[in-house]
Short mmCIF file of C-alpha atoms and ligand atoms in Angstrom, two decimals:
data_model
loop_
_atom_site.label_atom_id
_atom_site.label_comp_id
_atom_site.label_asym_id
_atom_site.label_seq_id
_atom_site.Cartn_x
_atom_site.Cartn_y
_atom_site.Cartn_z
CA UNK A 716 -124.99 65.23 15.79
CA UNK A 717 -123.93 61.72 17.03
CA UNK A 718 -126.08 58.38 17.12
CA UNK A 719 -126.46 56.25 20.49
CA UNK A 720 -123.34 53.98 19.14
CA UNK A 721 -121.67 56.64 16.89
CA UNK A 722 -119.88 59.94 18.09
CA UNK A 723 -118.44 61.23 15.21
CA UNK A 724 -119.26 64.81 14.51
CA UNK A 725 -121.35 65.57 10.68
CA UNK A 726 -118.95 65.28 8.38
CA UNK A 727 -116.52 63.20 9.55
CA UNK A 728 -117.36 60.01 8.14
CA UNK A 729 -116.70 59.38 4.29
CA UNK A 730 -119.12 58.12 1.88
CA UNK A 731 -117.47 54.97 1.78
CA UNK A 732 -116.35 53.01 4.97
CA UNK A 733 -114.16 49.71 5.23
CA UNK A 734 -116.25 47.58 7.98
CA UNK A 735 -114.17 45.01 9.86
CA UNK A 736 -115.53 43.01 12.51
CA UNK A 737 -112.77 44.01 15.33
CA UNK A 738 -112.18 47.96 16.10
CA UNK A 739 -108.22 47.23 16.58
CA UNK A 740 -107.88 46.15 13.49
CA UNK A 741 -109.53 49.33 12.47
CA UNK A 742 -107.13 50.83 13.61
CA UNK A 743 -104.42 48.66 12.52
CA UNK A 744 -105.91 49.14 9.26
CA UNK A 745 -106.18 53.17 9.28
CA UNK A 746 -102.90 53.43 10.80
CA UNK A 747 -100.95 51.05 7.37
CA UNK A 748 -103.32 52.24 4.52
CA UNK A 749 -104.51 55.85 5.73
CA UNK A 750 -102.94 59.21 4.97
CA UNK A 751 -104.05 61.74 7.65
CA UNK A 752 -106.30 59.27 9.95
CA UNK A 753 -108.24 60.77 12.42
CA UNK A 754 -110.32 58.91 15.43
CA UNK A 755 -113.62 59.75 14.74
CA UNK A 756 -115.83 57.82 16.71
CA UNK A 757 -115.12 55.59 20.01
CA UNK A 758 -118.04 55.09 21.59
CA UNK A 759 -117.92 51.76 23.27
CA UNK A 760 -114.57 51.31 22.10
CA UNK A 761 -116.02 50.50 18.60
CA UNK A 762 -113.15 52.75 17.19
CA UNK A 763 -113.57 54.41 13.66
CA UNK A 764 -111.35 56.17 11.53
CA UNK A 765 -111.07 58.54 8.75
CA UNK A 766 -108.34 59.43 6.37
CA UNK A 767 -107.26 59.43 2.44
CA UNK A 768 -106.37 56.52 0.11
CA UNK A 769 -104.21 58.11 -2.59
CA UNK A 770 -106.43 60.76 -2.28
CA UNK A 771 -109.80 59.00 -1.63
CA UNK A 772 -111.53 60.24 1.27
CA UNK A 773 -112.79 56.93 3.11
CA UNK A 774 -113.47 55.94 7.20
CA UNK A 775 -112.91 52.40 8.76
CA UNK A 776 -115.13 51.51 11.44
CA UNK A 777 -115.46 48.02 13.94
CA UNK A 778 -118.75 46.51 13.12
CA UNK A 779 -118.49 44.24 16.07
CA UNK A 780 -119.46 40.50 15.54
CA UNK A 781 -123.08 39.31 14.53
CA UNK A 782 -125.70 40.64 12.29
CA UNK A 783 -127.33 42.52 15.20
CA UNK A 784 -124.03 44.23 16.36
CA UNK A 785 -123.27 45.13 12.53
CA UNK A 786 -126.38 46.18 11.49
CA UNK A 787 -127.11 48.67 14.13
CA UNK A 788 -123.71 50.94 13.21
CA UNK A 789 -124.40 49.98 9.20
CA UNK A 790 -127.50 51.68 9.71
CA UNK A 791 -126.87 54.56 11.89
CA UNK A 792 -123.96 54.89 9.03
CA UNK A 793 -126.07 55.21 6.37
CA UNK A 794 -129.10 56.90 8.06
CA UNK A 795 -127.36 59.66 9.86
CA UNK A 796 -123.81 59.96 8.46
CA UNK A 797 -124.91 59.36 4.19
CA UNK A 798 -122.87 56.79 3.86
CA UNK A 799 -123.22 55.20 0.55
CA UNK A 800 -120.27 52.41 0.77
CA UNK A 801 -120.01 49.57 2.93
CA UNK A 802 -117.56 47.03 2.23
CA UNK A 803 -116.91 44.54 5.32
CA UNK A 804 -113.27 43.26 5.22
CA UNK A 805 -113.41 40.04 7.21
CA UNK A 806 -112.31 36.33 7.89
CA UNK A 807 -114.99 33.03 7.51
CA UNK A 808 -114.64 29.65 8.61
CA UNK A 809 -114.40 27.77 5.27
CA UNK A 810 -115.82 24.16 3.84
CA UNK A 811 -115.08 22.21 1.16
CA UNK A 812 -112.34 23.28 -1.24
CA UNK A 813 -111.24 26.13 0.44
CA UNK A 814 -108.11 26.70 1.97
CA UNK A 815 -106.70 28.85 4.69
CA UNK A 816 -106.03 32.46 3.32
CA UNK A 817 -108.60 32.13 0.32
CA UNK A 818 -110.20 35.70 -0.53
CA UNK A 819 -113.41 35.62 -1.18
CA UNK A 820 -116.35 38.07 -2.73
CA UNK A 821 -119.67 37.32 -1.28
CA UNK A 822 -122.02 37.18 -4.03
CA UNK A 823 -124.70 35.64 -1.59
CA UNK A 824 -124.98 35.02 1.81
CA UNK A 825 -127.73 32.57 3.32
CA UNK A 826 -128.80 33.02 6.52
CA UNK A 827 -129.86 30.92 10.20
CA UNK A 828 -130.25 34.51 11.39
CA UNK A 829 -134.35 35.80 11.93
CA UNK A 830 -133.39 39.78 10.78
CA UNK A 831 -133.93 39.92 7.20
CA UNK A 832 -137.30 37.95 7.50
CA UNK A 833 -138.53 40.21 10.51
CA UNK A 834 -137.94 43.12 8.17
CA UNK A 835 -139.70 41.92 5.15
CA UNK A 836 -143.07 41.00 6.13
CA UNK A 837 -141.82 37.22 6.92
CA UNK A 838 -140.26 36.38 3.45
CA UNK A 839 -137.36 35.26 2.55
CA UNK A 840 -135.03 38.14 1.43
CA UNK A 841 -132.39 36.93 -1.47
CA UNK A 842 -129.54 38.76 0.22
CA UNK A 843 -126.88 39.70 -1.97
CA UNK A 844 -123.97 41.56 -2.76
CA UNK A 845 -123.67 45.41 -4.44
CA UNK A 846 -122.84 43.76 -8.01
CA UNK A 847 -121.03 47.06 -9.43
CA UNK A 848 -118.84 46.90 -5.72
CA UNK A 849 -118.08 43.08 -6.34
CA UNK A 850 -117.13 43.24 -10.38
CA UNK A 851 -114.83 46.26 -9.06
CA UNK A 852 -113.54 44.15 -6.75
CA UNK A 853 -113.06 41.16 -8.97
CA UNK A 854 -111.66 43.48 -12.15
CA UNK A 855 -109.12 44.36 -9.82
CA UNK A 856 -108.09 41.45 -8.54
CA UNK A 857 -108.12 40.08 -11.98
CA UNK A 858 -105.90 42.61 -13.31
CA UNK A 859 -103.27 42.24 -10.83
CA UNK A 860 -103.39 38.03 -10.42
CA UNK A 861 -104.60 37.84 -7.12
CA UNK A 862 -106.80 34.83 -6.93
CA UNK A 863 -110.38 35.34 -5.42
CA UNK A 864 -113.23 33.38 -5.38
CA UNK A 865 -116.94 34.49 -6.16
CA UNK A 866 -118.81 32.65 -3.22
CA UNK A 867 -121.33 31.96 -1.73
CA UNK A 868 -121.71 31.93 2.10
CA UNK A 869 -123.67 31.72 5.08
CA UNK A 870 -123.96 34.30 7.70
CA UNK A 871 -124.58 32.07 11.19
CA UNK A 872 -125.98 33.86 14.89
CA UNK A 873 -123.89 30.23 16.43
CA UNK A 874 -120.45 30.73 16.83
CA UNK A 875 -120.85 28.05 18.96
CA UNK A 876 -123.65 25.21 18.49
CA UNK A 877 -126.32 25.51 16.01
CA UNK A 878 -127.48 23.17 13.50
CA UNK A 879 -125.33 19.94 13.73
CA UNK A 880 -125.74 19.35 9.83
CA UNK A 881 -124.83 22.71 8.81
CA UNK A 882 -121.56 21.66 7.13
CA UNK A 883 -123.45 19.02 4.70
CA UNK A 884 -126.08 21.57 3.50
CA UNK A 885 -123.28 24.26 3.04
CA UNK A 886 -121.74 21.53 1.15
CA UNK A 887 -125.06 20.52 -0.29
CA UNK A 888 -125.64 23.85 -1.67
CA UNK A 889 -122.03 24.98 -3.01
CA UNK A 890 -121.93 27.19 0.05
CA UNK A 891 -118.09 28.14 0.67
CA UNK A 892 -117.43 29.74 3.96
CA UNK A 893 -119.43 30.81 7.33
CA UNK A 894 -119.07 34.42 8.70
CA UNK A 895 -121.67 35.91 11.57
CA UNK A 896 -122.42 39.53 9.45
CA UNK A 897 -122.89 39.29 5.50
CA UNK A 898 -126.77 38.24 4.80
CA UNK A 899 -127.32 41.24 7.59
CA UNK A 900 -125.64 43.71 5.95
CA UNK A 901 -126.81 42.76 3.05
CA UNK A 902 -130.15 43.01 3.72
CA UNK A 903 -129.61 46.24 5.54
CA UNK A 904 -127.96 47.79 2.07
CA UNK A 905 -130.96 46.85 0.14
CA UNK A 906 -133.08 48.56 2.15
CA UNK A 907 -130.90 51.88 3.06
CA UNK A 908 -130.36 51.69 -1.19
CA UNK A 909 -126.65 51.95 -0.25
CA UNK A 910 -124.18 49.37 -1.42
CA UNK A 911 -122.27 46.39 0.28
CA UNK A 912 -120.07 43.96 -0.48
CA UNK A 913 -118.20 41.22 2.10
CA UNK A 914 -114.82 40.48 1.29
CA UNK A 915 -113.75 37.81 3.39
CA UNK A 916 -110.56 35.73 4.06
CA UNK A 917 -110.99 31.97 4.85
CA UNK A 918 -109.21 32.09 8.53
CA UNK A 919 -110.39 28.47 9.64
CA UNK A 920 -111.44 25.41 7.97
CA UNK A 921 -114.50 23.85 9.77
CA UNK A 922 -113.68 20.69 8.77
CA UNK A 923 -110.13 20.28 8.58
CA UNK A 924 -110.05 22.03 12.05
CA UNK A 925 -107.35 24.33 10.69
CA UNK A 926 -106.68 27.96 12.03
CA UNK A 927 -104.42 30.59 10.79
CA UNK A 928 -102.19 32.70 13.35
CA UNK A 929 -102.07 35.65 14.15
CA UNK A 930 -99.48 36.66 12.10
CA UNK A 931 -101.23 34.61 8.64
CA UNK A 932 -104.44 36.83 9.85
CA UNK A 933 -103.07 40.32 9.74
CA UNK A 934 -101.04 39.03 6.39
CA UNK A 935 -104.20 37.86 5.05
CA UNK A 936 -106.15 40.96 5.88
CA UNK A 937 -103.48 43.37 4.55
CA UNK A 938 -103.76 41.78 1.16
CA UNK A 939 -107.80 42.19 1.20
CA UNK A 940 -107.63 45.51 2.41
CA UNK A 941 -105.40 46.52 0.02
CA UNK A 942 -107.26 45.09 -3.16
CA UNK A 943 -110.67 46.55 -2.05
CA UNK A 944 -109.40 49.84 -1.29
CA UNK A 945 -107.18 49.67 -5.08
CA UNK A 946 -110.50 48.05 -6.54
CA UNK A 947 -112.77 51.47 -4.59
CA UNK A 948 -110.64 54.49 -6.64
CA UNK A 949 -112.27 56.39 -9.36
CA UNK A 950 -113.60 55.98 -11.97
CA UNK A 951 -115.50 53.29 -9.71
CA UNK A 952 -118.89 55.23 -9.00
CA UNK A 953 -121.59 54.91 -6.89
CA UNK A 954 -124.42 54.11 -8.79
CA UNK A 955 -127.18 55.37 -6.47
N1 HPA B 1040 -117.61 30.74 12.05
C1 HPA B 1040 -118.20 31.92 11.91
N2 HPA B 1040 -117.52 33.01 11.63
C2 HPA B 1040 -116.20 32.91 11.47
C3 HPA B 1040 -115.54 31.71 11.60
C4 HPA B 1040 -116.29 30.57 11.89
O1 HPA B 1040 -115.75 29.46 12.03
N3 HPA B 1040 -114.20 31.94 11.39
C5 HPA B 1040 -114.08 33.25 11.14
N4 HPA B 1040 -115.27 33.85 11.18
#
């Protein structure tokens, strides 16, 4: 069994995968958190991995950027391989009050993006977070001090362009921070019944015109990686 995008054999993805936007740094991330990672999957170069977090069984795969890019291996994911977990590790631009290296849990994310809509009869899908995958999240991260913010966000198709007010409504509407994936995904989740959660680190401030290196980038996403994957060990189960 493989997908058109996927060639992992059955079996050889875990229930719950860790979904960052870039396949290298699925593989950065399988190679610092994972015991026994295997390549499972490299079709296109979208690398995926599986291994064991103190003893949990879980995969990390690229989702590529954009809603369409991360929606087609979410679903083939959960379709064909029964995955029940999604959690997409990522950065966002950030507005307002944020600052560079904020964590954030995506309760909600708004959309520009057409998918959700096409997919429910033209109406306007309330896509949100997994809430028993973001209280785990935010349990944990209360338990050890590490500062996260519940946000809201807004998942954009323009990288580049787009709606020249965007910042003021985001603004307008308490909206913290811009990625290209989360209101796909979690759209996607709702209707596979699986769950999803975005946890995302603010990597840019759209306003400030602020950017985090490199170096501040792979700091930032060790620290998120390594609170969802604490915050994802029993006795956290999956609910459906
Ligand atoms: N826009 C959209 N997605 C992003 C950004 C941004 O500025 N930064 C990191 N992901």
């Amino acid at each position: 069994m493989s997908t058109p995008h996927i060639d992992a054999a059955p079996g050889e993805i875990a229930d719950t995968v860790l979904f960052p936007g870039d396949p290298l740094r699925a593989r950065h991330i399988a190679a610092e958190f994972l015991a026994d990672a295997t390549e499972v999957t490299s079709r296109r170069n979208m690398l995926g991995f599986t291994g064991h977090y103190r003893g949990m069984r879980v995969s990390v795969m690229g989702s590529g950027m954009g809603i369409p890019s991360c929606a087609i291996y979410a679903t083939e994911l959960a379709r064909v391989y029964g995955v029940r977990r999604i959690v997409r590790v990522g950065t966002c631009g950030g507005v307002g009050d944020v600052a560079l290296g904020d964590l954030l849990l995506a309760q909600a994310a708004s959309t520009d993006s057409n998918f959700n809509r096409m997919q429910f009869g033209g109406h306007e899908l309330a896509a949100c977070a997994d809430f028993e995958l973001l209280r785990a999240v935010a349990d944990t991260a209360a338990r050890n001090d590490i500062p996260v913010r519940i946000a809201s966000v807004f998942s954009s198709d323009c990288f580049y362009g787009g709606d020249p007010d965007l910042v003021a409504r985001l603004l307008q509407h308490r909206i913290m921070a811009i990625d290209m994936e989360s209101a796909g995904l979690y759209g996607l989740a709702m209707r596979e019944g699986i769950q999803a959660l975005s946890v995302l680190a603010v990597s840019d401030h759209l306003q400030r015109g602020e950017h985090m290196s490199a170096e501040q980038r792979e700091q930032g996403q060790s620290r998120m990686v390594s609170l969802v994957l604490e915050s994802l060990l029993p006795p956290m189960e999956t609910s459906r």
